Amino acid sequence: MSRKKTNFLVKTKNVLAGRAGYQCSHPNCNVITIGPGESADTVSSIGEAAHIFSASLNGPRGQGGLSDDELRDIENGFWACKIHARLIDTNSGNGFTAEQLKAWRALQETKIKLHQGRIQRQLFWLNSLKIKECSVFSDEQEIYFGKVTFICGSKNASGKSTILDFINSISSYEYLESRVSSGQSFRYELELFNPDSNELQIRYDNGAVLSKLNKEDVPFNPIPVEIFRYDLSCPLPH
Ligand SMILES: [Zn+2]
């Protein structure tokens, strides 16, 4: 079989792997993809250069209107372990958008720069909200966020404000106060990348808001993030 024109060059793969620190770029994985081989003079790799837009015509995520040269360009690469390289291409790439993969690649490269001491922490990504217990919802809720996430509900009391209040609690517990004063119980977890993964757990217990960051008790979230909320349902001041 002839070599496909959209395949990455070896040099491109090496640069892509190096920029990811030879780690899987999936934010929940980050496994090291290179290590010692079986003999003293070899290395063993479990990394793969995955295409963000597909190398083949009907592949995952389509080809995004890119030319053959653009498809094999490093800009279209995503370094991952074998498991995640396969996962992002399963079911025609459903569940993994091109924008998400690009954001994850940028996150991974920033993390590596941070570990090298080349930058200060500036990056922040809200990955998920998991509502374990809340009187507004009848069962547990898990929301994973993209670069832009629309939260829609057809009627009042569908839970939109609750979700926004929980997101706001990343920077302030102010929006939880009315729930606390009305005795509404809640327990939820937020997954925050800055760019390392952090788990913020917040719950209502006996008249107070209690929180833990990475299993340690904290009076508020110490990660310096500010959440801006523009509530269009409130009339703007004249
Ligand atoms: Zn992985």
PDB file of C-alpha atoms and ligand atoms in Angstrom:
ATOM      1  CA  MET A   1       0.000   0.000   0.000  1.00  0.00           C
ATOM      2  CA  SER A   2       1.361   3.420  -0.875  1.00  0.00           C
ATOM      3  CA  ARG A   3       1.900   5.911   1.855  1.00  0.00           C
ATOM      4  CA  LYS A   4      -1.023   8.301   2.272  1.00  0.00           C
ATOM      5  CA  LYS A   5      -0.322  11.935   1.483  1.00  0.00           C
ATOM      6  CA  THR A   6      -2.200  12.965   4.634  1.00  0.00           C
ATOM      7  CA  ASN A   7      -0.052  10.860   7.024  1.00  0.00           C
ATOM      8  CA  PHE A   8       2.177  12.792   9.404  1.00  0.00           C
ATOM      9  CA  LEU A   9       5.900  12.850   8.649  1.00  0.00           C
ATOM     10  CA  VAL A  10       8.142  11.241  11.294  1.00  0.00           C
ATOM     11  CA  LYS A  11       9.611  14.668  12.048  1.00  0.00           C
ATOM     12  CA  THR A  12       6.113  16.098  12.639  1.00  0.00           C
ATOM     13  CA  LYS A  13       5.263  13.221  15.002  1.00  0.00           C
ATOM     14  CA  ASN A  14       8.465  13.773  16.968  1.00  0.00           C
ATOM     15  CA  VAL A  15       7.846  17.495  17.373  1.00  0.00           C
ATOM     16  CA  LEU A  16       4.207  16.881  18.332  1.00  0.00           C
ATOM     17  CA  ALA A  17       5.260  14.302  20.951  1.00  0.00           C
ATOM     18  CA  GLY A  18       7.973  16.582  22.305  1.00  0.00           C
ATOM     19  CA  ARG A  19       5.630  19.546  22.636  1.00  0.00           C
ATOM     20  CA  ALA A  20       3.255  17.332  24.654  1.00  0.00           C
ATOM     21  CA  GLY A  21       6.172  16.299  26.887  1.00  0.00           C
ATOM     22  CA  TYR A  22       5.713  12.739  25.536  1.00  0.00           C
ATOM     23  CA  GLN A  23       2.502  12.518  27.549  1.00  0.00           C
ATOM     24  CA  CYS A  24      -1.015  11.691  26.372  1.00  0.00           C
ATOM     25  CA  SER A  25      -2.798  15.037  25.784  1.00  0.00           C
ATOM     26  CA  HIS A  26      -6.143  13.776  27.115  1.00  0.00           C
ATOM     27  CA  PRO A  27      -6.536  15.857  30.317  1.00  0.00           C
ATOM     28  CA  ASN A  28      -7.745  12.883  32.375  1.00  0.00           C
ATOM     29  CA  CYS A  29      -4.853  10.672  31.271  1.00  0.00           C
ATOM     30  CA  ASN A  30      -1.458  12.329  30.733  1.00  0.00           C
ATOM     31  CA  VAL A  31       0.252   8.924  30.795  1.00  0.00           C
ATOM     32  CA  ILE A  32       3.931   9.042  29.783  1.00  0.00           C
ATOM     33  CA  THR A  33       4.110   7.569  26.297  1.00  0.00           C
ATOM     34  CA  ILE A  34       7.826   6.837  26.133  1.00  0.00           C
ATOM     35  CA  GLY A  35      10.114   4.718  28.263  1.00  0.00           C
ATOM     36  CA  PRO A  36      12.812   2.076  28.263  1.00  0.00           C
ATOM     37  CA  GLY A  37      12.618  -0.709  25.716  1.00  0.00           C
ATOM     38  CA  GLU A  38      13.365  -4.372  26.442  1.00  0.00           C
ATOM     39  CA  SER A  39      17.038  -4.071  25.500  1.00  0.00           C
ATOM     40  CA  ALA A  40      19.430  -1.468  26.893  1.00  0.00           C
ATOM     41  CA  ASP A  41      19.680   0.473  23.649  1.00  0.00           C
ATOM     42  CA  THR A  42      15.971   0.821  22.751  1.00  0.00           C
ATOM     43  CA  VAL A  43      12.982   2.905  23.755  1.00  0.00           C
ATOM     44  CA  SER A  44       9.373   1.756  23.902  1.00  0.00           C
ATOM     45  CA  SER A  45       6.579   4.095  22.835  1.00  0.00           C
ATOM     46  CA  ILE A  46       2.839   3.820  23.451  1.00  0.00           C
ATOM     47  CA  GLY A  47       2.140   7.214  21.863  1.00  0.00           C
ATOM     48  CA  GLU A  48       0.377   7.995  18.614  1.00  0.00           C
ATOM     49  CA  ALA A  49      -0.074  11.128  16.543  1.00  0.00           C
ATOM     50  CA  ALA A  50      -3.840  11.322  16.016  1.00  0.00           C
ATOM     51  CA  HIS A  51      -5.423  13.520  13.367  1.00  0.00           C
ATOM     52  CA  ILE A  52      -7.803  16.217  14.621  1.00  0.00           C
ATOM     53  CA  PHE A  53      -9.436  16.486  11.214  1.00  0.00           C
ATOM     54  CA  SER A  54      -9.363  13.092   9.566  1.00  0.00           C
ATOM     55  CA  ALA A  55      -6.643  11.746   7.287  1.00  0.00           C
ATOM     56  CA  SER A  56      -9.235   9.819   5.286  1.00  0.00           C
ATOM     57  CA  LEU A  57     -12.258  11.175   3.481  1.00  0.00           C
ATOM     58  CA  ASN A  58     -15.018   9.767   5.686  1.00  0.00           C
ATOM     59  CA  GLY A  59     -13.022   9.550   8.904  1.00  0.00           C
ATOM     60  CA  PRO A  60     -13.805  10.976  12.350  1.00  0.00           C
ATOM     61  CA  ARG A  61     -14.687  14.712  12.476  1.00  0.00           C
ATOM     62  CA  GLY A  62     -14.475  14.963   8.664  1.00  0.00           C
ATOM     63  CA  GLN A  63     -11.663  16.793   6.912  1.00  0.00           C
ATOM     64  CA  GLY A  64     -12.753  20.361   7.813  1.00  0.00           C
ATOM     65  CA  GLY A  65     -12.079  21.538   4.258  1.00  0.00           C
ATOM     66  CA  LEU A  66      -8.309  21.091   4.761  1.00  0.00           C
ATOM     67  CA  SER A  67      -5.873  20.251   1.946  1.00  0.00           C
ATOM     68  CA  ASP A  68      -3.589  17.177   2.134  1.00  0.00           C
ATOM     69  CA  ASP A  69      -0.714  19.408   3.280  1.00  0.00           C
ATOM     70  CA  GLU A  70      -2.878  20.964   6.008  1.00  0.00           C
ATOM     71  CA  LEU A  71      -4.137  17.549   7.137  1.00  0.00           C
ATOM     72  CA  ARG A  72      -0.570  16.350   7.791  1.00  0.00           C
ATOM     73  CA  ASP A  73       0.529  19.681   9.301  1.00  0.00           C
ATOM     74  CA  ILE A  74       1.419  19.684  12.993  1.00  0.00           C
ATOM     75  CA  GLU A  75      -1.519  22.060  13.600  1.00  0.00           C
ATOM     76  CA  ASN A  76      -3.790  19.093  12.839  1.00  0.00           C
ATOM     77  CA  GLY A  77      -2.052  16.702  15.252  1.00  0.00           C
ATOM     78  CA  PHE A  78      -2.974  15.490  18.722  1.00  0.00           C
ATOM     79  CA  TRP A  79      -0.482  13.391  20.715  1.00  0.00           C
ATOM     80  CA  ALA A  80      -2.175  10.641  22.710  1.00  0.00           C
ATOM     81  CA  CYS A  81      -1.619   7.204  24.227  1.00  0.00           C
ATOM     82  CA  LYS A  82      -2.874   4.306  22.123  1.00  0.00           C
ATOM     83  CA  ILE A  83      -6.082   4.020  24.156  1.00  0.00           C
ATOM     84  CA  HIS A  84      -7.069   7.659  23.710  1.00  0.00           C
ATOM     85  CA  ALA A  85      -5.893   7.827  20.103  1.00  0.00           C
ATOM     86  CA  ARG A  86      -8.358   5.003  19.462  1.00  0.00           C
ATOM     87  CA  LEU A  87     -11.104   6.457  21.658  1.00  0.00           C
ATOM     88  CA  ILE A  88     -11.168   9.856  19.948  1.00  0.00           C
ATOM     89  CA  ASP A  89     -11.635   8.102  16.613  1.00  0.00           C
ATOM     90  CA  THR A  90     -14.350   5.686  17.770  1.00  0.00           C
ATOM     91  CA  ASN A  91     -17.966   6.266  16.645  1.00  0.00           C
ATOM     92  CA  SER A  92     -16.852   8.720  13.954  1.00  0.00           C
ATOM     93  CA  GLY A  93     -15.244  10.896  16.604  1.00  0.00           C
ATOM     94  CA  ASN A  94     -18.537  11.607  18.368  1.00  0.00           C
ATOM     95  CA  GLY A  95     -17.962  13.183  21.761  1.00  0.00           C
ATOM     96  CA  PHE A  96     -14.608  14.680  20.703  1.00  0.00           C
ATOM     97  CA  THR A  97     -14.906  17.852  18.647  1.00  0.00           C
ATOM     98  CA  ALA A  98     -11.985  19.383  16.757  1.00  0.00           C
ATOM     99  CA  GLU A  99     -12.212  22.509  18.949  1.00  0.00           C
ATOM    100  CA  GLN A 100     -12.043  20.394  22.108  1.00  0.00           C
ATOM    101  CA  LEU A 101      -8.978  18.480  20.901  1.00  0.00           C
ATOM    102  CA  LYS A 102      -7.231  21.730  19.976  1.00  0.00           C
ATOM    103  CA  ALA A 103      -8.065  23.189  23.397  1.00  0.00           C
ATOM    104  CA  TRP A 104      -6.729  20.024  25.099  1.00  0.00           C
ATOM    105  CA  ARG A 105      -3.524  20.173  23.037  1.00  0.00           C
ATOM    106  CA  ALA A 106      -3.022  23.834  24.044  1.00  0.00           C
ATOM    107  CA  LEU A 107      -3.722  22.901  27.662  1.00  0.00           C
ATOM    108  CA  GLN A 108      -1.164  20.083  27.582  1.00  0.00           C
ATOM    109  CA  GLU A 109       1.512  22.251  25.945  1.00  0.00           C
ATOM    110  CA  THR A 110       0.895  24.985  28.527  1.00  0.00           C
ATOM    111  CA  LYS A 111       1.160  22.433  31.323  1.00  0.00           C
ATOM    112  CA  ILE A 112       4.529  21.271  30.000  1.00  0.00           C
ATOM    113  CA  LYS A 113       5.762  24.880  29.776  1.00  0.00           C
ATOM    114  CA  LEU A 114       4.596  25.374  33.348  1.00  0.00           C
ATOM    115  CA  HIS A 115       6.498  22.291  34.533  1.00  0.00           C
ATOM    116  CA  GLN A 116       9.562  23.648  32.756  1.00  0.00           C
ATOM    117  CA  GLY A 117       9.206  26.857  34.788  1.00  0.00           C
ATOM    118  CA  ARG A 118       8.706  28.945  31.649  1.00  0.00           C
ATOM    119  CA  ILE A 119       5.334  30.472  32.538  1.00  0.00           C
ATOM    120  CA  GLN A 120       3.199  31.476  35.489  1.00  0.00           C
ATOM    121  CA  ARG A 121      -0.204  29.932  36.029  1.00  0.00           C
ATOM    122  CA  GLN A 122      -2.766  31.798  33.954  1.00  0.00           C
ATOM    123  CA  LEU A 123      -4.747  29.117  32.269  1.00  0.00           C
ATOM    124  CA  PHE A 124      -8.099  27.953  33.562  1.00  0.00           C
ATOM    125  CA  TRP A 125     -10.619  25.491  32.202  1.00  0.00           C
ATOM    126  CA  LEU A 126     -13.878  24.368  33.804  1.00  0.00           C
ATOM    127  CA  ASN A 127     -14.149  20.748  32.675  1.00  0.00           C
ATOM    128  CA  SER A 128     -17.190  19.376  34.442  1.00  0.00           C
ATOM    129  CA  LEU A 129     -19.947  19.880  36.987  1.00  0.00           C
ATOM    130  CA  LYS A 130     -21.296  16.784  38.697  1.00  0.00           C
ATOM    131  CA  ILE A 131     -24.406  17.369  40.787  1.00  0.00           C
ATOM    132  CA  LYS A 132     -24.637  14.497  43.264  1.00  0.00           C
ATOM    133  CA  GLU A 133     -27.579  15.721  45.281  1.00  0.00           C
ATOM    134  CA  CYS A 134     -29.918  18.665  44.811  1.00  0.00           C
ATOM    135  CA  SER A 135     -33.629  19.067  45.457  1.00  0.00           C
ATOM    136  CA  VAL A 136     -34.070  20.754  42.035  1.00  0.00           C
ATOM    137  CA  PHE A 137     -33.033  17.567  40.159  1.00  0.00           C
ATOM    138  CA  SER A 138     -34.549  14.153  40.629  1.00  0.00           C
ATOM    139  CA  ASP A 139     -31.272  12.345  39.867  1.00  0.00           C
ATOM    140  CA  GLU A 140     -27.527  12.972  39.498  1.00  0.00           C
ATOM    141  CA  GLN A 141     -26.388  15.309  36.719  1.00  0.00           C
ATOM    142  CA  GLU A 142     -23.057  15.412  34.876  1.00  0.00           C
ATOM    143  CA  ILE A 143     -22.214  18.296  32.570  1.00  0.00           C
ATOM    144  CA  TYR A 144     -18.983  18.513  30.554  1.00  0.00           C
ATOM    145  CA  PHE A 145     -18.149  21.970  29.231  1.00  0.00           C
ATOM    146  CA  GLY A 146     -16.803  22.985  25.841  1.00  0.00           C
ATOM    147  CA  LYS A 147     -15.394  26.320  24.771  1.00  0.00           C
ATOM    148  CA  VAL A 148     -19.010  27.471  24.488  1.00  0.00           C
ATOM    149  CA  THR A 149     -21.742  25.484  26.230  1.00  0.00           C
ATOM    150  CA  PHE A 150     -25.451  26.198  25.877  1.00  0.00           C
ATOM    151  CA  ILE A 151     -27.647  25.191  28.786  1.00  0.00           C
ATOM    152  CA  CYS A 152     -31.257  25.162  27.656  1.00  0.00           C
ATOM    153  CA  GLY A 153     -34.469  24.511  29.549  1.00  0.00           C
ATOM    154  CA  SER A 154     -37.955  24.887  28.098  1.00  0.00           C
ATOM    155  CA  LYS A 155     -39.556  26.294  31.216  1.00  0.00           C
ATOM    156  CA  ASN A 156     -38.872  27.903  34.555  1.00  0.00           C
ATOM    157  CA  ALA A 157     -37.643  25.638  37.333  1.00  0.00           C
ATOM    158  CA  SER A 158     -35.807  23.404  34.847  1.00  0.00           C
ATOM    159  CA  GLY A 159     -32.561  23.922  36.781  1.00  0.00           C
ATOM    160  CA  LYS A 160     -30.684  26.482  34.650  1.00  0.00           C
ATOM    161  CA  SER A 161     -30.211  28.985  37.521  1.00  0.00           C
ATOM    162  CA  THR A 162     -29.084  26.207  39.828  1.00  0.00           C
ATOM    163  CA  ILE A 163     -26.380  25.170  37.359  1.00  0.00           C
ATOM    164  CA  LEU A 164     -25.252  28.816  36.988  1.00  0.00           C
ATOM    165  CA  ASP A 165     -25.224  29.308  40.765  1.00  0.00           C
ATOM    166  CA  PHE A 166     -23.031  26.225  41.162  1.00  0.00           C
ATOM    167  CA  ILE A 167     -20.642  27.503  38.451  1.00  0.00           C
ATOM    168  CA  ASN A 168     -20.532  30.904  40.181  1.00  0.00           C
ATOM    169  CA  SER A 169     -19.439  29.218  43.387  1.00  0.00           C
ATOM    170  CA  ILE A 170     -16.012  28.675  41.787  1.00  0.00           C
ATOM    171  CA  SER A 171     -15.275  32.313  42.629  1.00  0.00           C
ATOM    172  CA  SER A 172     -17.862  33.140  45.299  1.00  0.00           C
ATOM    173  CA  TYR A 173     -20.431  31.376  47.471  1.00  0.00           C
ATOM    174  CA  GLU A 174     -22.660  34.465  47.334  1.00  0.00           C
ATOM    175  CA  TYR A 175     -25.103  32.830  44.901  1.00  0.00           C
ATOM    176  CA  LEU A 176     -25.532  29.858  47.252  1.00  0.00           C
ATOM    177  CA  GLU A 177     -26.760  32.005  50.123  1.00  0.00           C
ATOM    178  CA  SER A 178     -30.462  32.039  49.149  1.00  0.00           C
ATOM    179  CA  ARG A 179     -30.355  28.237  48.864  1.00  0.00           C
ATOM    180  CA  VAL A 180     -28.719  27.963  52.273  1.00  0.00           C
ATOM    181  CA  SER A 181     -31.240  30.307  53.914  1.00  0.00           C
ATOM    182  CA  SER A 182     -34.136  28.302  52.462  1.00  0.00           C
ATOM    183  CA  GLY A 183     -32.529  25.063  53.663  1.00  0.00           C
ATOM    184  CA  GLN A 184     -32.129  23.568  50.148  1.00  0.00           C
ATOM    185  CA  SER A 185     -29.698  20.681  50.275  1.00  0.00           C
ATOM    186  CA  PHE A 186     -27.009  20.299  47.617  1.00  0.00           C
ATOM    187  CA  ARG A 187     -23.778  18.432  46.994  1.00  0.00           C
ATOM    188  CA  TYR A 188     -21.720  18.780  43.822  1.00  0.00           C
ATOM    189  CA  GLU A 189     -18.211  18.556  42.350  1.00  0.00           C
ATOM    190  CA  LEU A 190     -16.453  20.834  39.888  1.00  0.00           C
ATOM    191  CA  GLU A 191     -13.427  19.713  37.919  1.00  0.00           C
ATOM    192  CA  LEU A 192     -11.079  22.644  37.314  1.00  0.00           C
ATOM    193  CA  PHE A 193      -7.895  22.638  35.248  1.00  0.00           C
ATOM    194  CA  ASN A 194      -5.328  25.368  35.882  1.00  0.00           C
ATOM    195  CA  PRO A 195      -3.794  23.498  34.017  1.00  0.00           C
ATOM    196  CA  ASP A 196      -3.404  20.660  36.588  1.00  0.00           C
ATOM    197  CA  SER A 197      -6.619  18.868  37.467  1.00  0.00           C
ATOM    198  CA  ASN A 198      -8.354  20.031  40.663  1.00  0.00           C
ATOM    199  CA  GLU A 199     -11.526  18.749  42.243  1.00  0.00           C
ATOM    200  CA  LEU A 200     -13.670  21.221  44.145  1.00  0.00           C
ATOM    201  CA  GLN A 201     -16.421  19.585  46.227  1.00  0.00           C
ATOM    202  CA  ILE A 202     -19.135  21.781  47.691  1.00  0.00           C
ATOM    203  CA  ARG A 203     -22.020  20.737  49.903  1.00  0.00           C
ATOM    204  CA  TYR A 204     -24.624  22.127  52.206  1.00  0.00           C
ATOM    205  CA  ASP A 205     -24.480  20.711  55.694  1.00  0.00           C
ATOM    206  CA  ASN A 206     -26.377  21.821  58.745  1.00  0.00           C
ATOM    207  CA  GLY A 207     -26.860  25.460  57.713  1.00  0.00           C
ATOM    208  CA  ALA A 208     -23.398  25.986  56.245  1.00  0.00           C
ATOM    209  CA  VAL A 209     -21.585  25.656  52.907  1.00  0.00           C
ATOM    210  CA  LEU A 210     -18.651  23.252  53.285  1.00  0.00           C
ATOM    211  CA  SER A 211     -16.005  22.766  50.629  1.00  0.00           C
ATOM    212  CA  LYS A 212     -12.961  20.667  49.863  1.00  0.00           C
ATOM    213  CA  LEU A 213     -10.305  21.222  47.235  1.00  0.00           C
ATOM    214  CA  ASN A 214      -8.541  17.982  46.281  1.00  0.00           C
ATOM    215  CA  LYS A 215      -9.992  16.372  49.447  1.00  0.00           C
ATOM    216  CA  GLU A 216      -8.629  19.103  51.779  1.00  0.00           C
ATOM    217  CA  ASP A 217     -11.092  21.309  53.690  1.00  0.00           C
ATOM    218  CA  VAL A 218     -11.065  24.886  52.376  1.00  0.00           C
ATOM    219  CA  PRO A 219     -13.245  27.859  53.448  1.00  0.00           C
ATOM    220  CA  PHE A 220     -13.536  28.943  49.779  1.00  0.00           C
ATOM    221  CA  ASN A 221     -11.919  28.004  46.475  1.00  0.00           C
ATOM    222  CA  PRO A 222      -8.315  29.290  46.747  1.00  0.00           C
ATOM    223  CA  ILE A 223      -7.669  29.018  42.972  1.00  0.00           C
ATOM    224  CA  PRO A 224      -7.758  32.650  41.819  1.00  0.00           C
ATOM    225  CA  VAL A 225     -10.550  32.634  39.239  1.00  0.00           C
ATOM    226  CA  GLU A 226     -13.272  35.182  38.691  1.00  0.00           C
ATOM    227  CA  ILE A 227     -16.567  34.165  37.124  1.00  0.00           C
ATOM    228  CA  PHE A 228     -18.503  36.861  35.259  1.00  0.00           C
ATOM    229  CA  ARG A 229     -22.237  36.442  34.991  1.00  0.00           C
ATOM    230  CA  TYR A 230     -24.463  38.477  32.713  1.00  0.00           C
ATOM    231  CA  ASP A 231     -28.067  37.743  33.535  1.00  0.00           C
ATOM    232  CA  LEU A 232     -30.189  38.852  30.591  1.00  0.00           C
ATOM    233  CA  SER A 233     -33.426  38.160  32.424  1.00  0.00           C
ATOM    234  CA  CYS A 234     -32.623  41.017  34.834  1.00  0.00           C
ATOM    235  CA  PRO A 235     -33.420  44.488  33.436  1.00  0.00           C
ATOM    236  CA  LEU A 236     -30.257  46.506  32.896  1.00  0.00           C
ATOM    237  CA  PRO A 237     -29.960  49.729  34.952  1.00  0.00           C
ATOM    238  CA  HIS A 238     -30.923  52.879  32.973  1.00  0.00           C
TER     239      HIS A 238
HETATM  240 ZN    ZN B   1      -4.342   8.610  27.243  1.00  0.00          ZN
END
